[in-house]
Structures are given as structure tokens and as C-alpha cells.
PDB file of C-alpha atoms in Angstrom:
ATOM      1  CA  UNK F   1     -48.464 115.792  56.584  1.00 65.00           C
ATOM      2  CA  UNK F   2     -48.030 113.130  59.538  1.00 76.00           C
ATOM      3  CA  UNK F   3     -46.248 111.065  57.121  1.00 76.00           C
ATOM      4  CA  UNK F   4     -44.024 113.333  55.942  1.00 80.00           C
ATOM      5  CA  UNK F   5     -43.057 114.636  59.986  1.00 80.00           C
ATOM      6  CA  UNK F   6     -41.915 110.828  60.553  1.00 85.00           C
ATOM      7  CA  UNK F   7     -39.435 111.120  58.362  1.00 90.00           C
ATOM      8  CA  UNK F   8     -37.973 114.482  58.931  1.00 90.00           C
ATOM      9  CA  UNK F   9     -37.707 113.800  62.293  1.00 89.00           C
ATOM     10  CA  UNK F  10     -35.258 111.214  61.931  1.00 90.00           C
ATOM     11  CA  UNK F  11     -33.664 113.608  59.137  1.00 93.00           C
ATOM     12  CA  UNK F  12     -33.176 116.418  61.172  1.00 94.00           C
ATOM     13  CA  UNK F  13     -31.861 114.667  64.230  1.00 95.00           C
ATOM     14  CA  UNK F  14     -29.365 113.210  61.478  1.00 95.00           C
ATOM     15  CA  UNK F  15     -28.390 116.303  60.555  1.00 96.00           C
ATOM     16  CA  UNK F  16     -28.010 117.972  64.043  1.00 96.00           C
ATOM     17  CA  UNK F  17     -25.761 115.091  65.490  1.00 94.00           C
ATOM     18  CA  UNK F  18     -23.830 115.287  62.391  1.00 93.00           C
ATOM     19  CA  UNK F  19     -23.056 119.526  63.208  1.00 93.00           C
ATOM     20  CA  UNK F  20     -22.900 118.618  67.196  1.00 91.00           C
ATOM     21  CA  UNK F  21     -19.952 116.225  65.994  1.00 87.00           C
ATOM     22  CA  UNK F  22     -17.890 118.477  63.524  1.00 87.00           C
ATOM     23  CA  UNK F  23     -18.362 121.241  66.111  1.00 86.00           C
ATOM     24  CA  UNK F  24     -17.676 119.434  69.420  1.00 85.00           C
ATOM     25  CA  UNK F  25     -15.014 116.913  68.480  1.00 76.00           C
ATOM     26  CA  UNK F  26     -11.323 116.628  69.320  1.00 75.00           C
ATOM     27  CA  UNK F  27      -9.096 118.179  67.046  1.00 76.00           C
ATOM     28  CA  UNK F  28      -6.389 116.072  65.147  1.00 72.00           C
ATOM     29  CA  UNK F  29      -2.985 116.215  66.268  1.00 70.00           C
ATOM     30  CA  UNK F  30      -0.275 116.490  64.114  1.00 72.00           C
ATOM     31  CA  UNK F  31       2.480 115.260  65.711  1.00 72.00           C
ATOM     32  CA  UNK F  32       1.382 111.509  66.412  1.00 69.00           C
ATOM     33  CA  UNK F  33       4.654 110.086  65.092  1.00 72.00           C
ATOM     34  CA  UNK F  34       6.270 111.545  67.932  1.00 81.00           C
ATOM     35  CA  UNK F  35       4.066 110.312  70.381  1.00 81.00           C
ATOM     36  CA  UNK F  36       4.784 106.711  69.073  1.00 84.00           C
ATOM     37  CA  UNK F  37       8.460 107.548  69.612  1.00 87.00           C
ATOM     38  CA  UNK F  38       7.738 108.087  73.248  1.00 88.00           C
ATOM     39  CA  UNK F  39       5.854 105.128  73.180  1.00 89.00           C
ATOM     40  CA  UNK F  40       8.488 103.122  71.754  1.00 91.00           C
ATOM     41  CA  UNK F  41      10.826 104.432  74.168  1.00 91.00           C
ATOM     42  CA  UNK F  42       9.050 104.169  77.292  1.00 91.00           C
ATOM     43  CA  UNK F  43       8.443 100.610  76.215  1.00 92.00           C
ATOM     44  CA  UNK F  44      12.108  99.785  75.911  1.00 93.00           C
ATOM     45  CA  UNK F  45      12.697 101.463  79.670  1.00 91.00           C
ATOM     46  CA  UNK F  46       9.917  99.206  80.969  1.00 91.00           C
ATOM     47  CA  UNK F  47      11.387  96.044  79.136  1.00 90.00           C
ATOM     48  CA  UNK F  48      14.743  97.080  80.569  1.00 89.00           C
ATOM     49  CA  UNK F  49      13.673  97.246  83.968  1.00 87.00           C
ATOM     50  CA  UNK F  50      11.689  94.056  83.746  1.00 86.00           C
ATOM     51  CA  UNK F  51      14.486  92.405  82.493  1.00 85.00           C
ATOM     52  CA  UNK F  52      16.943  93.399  84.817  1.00 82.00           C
ATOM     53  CA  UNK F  53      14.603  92.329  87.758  1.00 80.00           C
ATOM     54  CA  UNK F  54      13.809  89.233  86.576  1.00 74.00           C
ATOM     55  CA  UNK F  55      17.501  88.351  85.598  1.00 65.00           C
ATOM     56  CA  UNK F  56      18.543  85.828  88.626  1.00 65.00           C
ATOM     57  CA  UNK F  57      21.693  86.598  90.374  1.00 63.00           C
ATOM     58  CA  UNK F  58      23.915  83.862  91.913  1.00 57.00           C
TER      59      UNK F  58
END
């Protein structure tokens, strides 16, 4: 029976981090194309101001 307890150890803690994740991880969004449209656009604003700072004026 020793034998046997090795190896459902590792089983069962298997099994219980595989519930602990289903139960305790983050939810999928749906909306992620909109948050890459934010992205896109709050990277255009930063380029922008970059851009305009960096621009030399004489």
C-alpha cells in the first residue's frame, strides 16, 4: 500500500491544483479588441507628443 500512496499523492495534488485553477482564475474578457483600440490610440497620442517635442524649432 506504500507504493500505491506515492503515487496518489502526486495524483491528487494534480487534481486539486487543477480545480483551485478553474475555480480561482480570472475570467476572460470579451471585449479585448477594444482594448487594443485604446492601445493603438494612446500610442499614436504618445508618438504625437514625442514628435512634436523633439521637432527642433528655429
Amino acid at each position: 500500500m506504500d507504493p500505491l500512496s506515492w503515487l496518489f499523492i502526486p495524483l491528487l495534488t494534480g487534481l486539486v491544483a487543477s480545480l483551485w485553477n478553474c475555480c480561482s482564475g480570472r475570467t476572460r474578457r470579451a471585449d479585448v479588441w477594444s482594448d487594443v483600440q485604446r492601445y493603438d490610440q494612446v500610442r499614436e497620442a504618445l508618438g504625437r507628443a514625442v514628435a512634436s517635442v523633439a521637432a527642433p524649432t528655429a
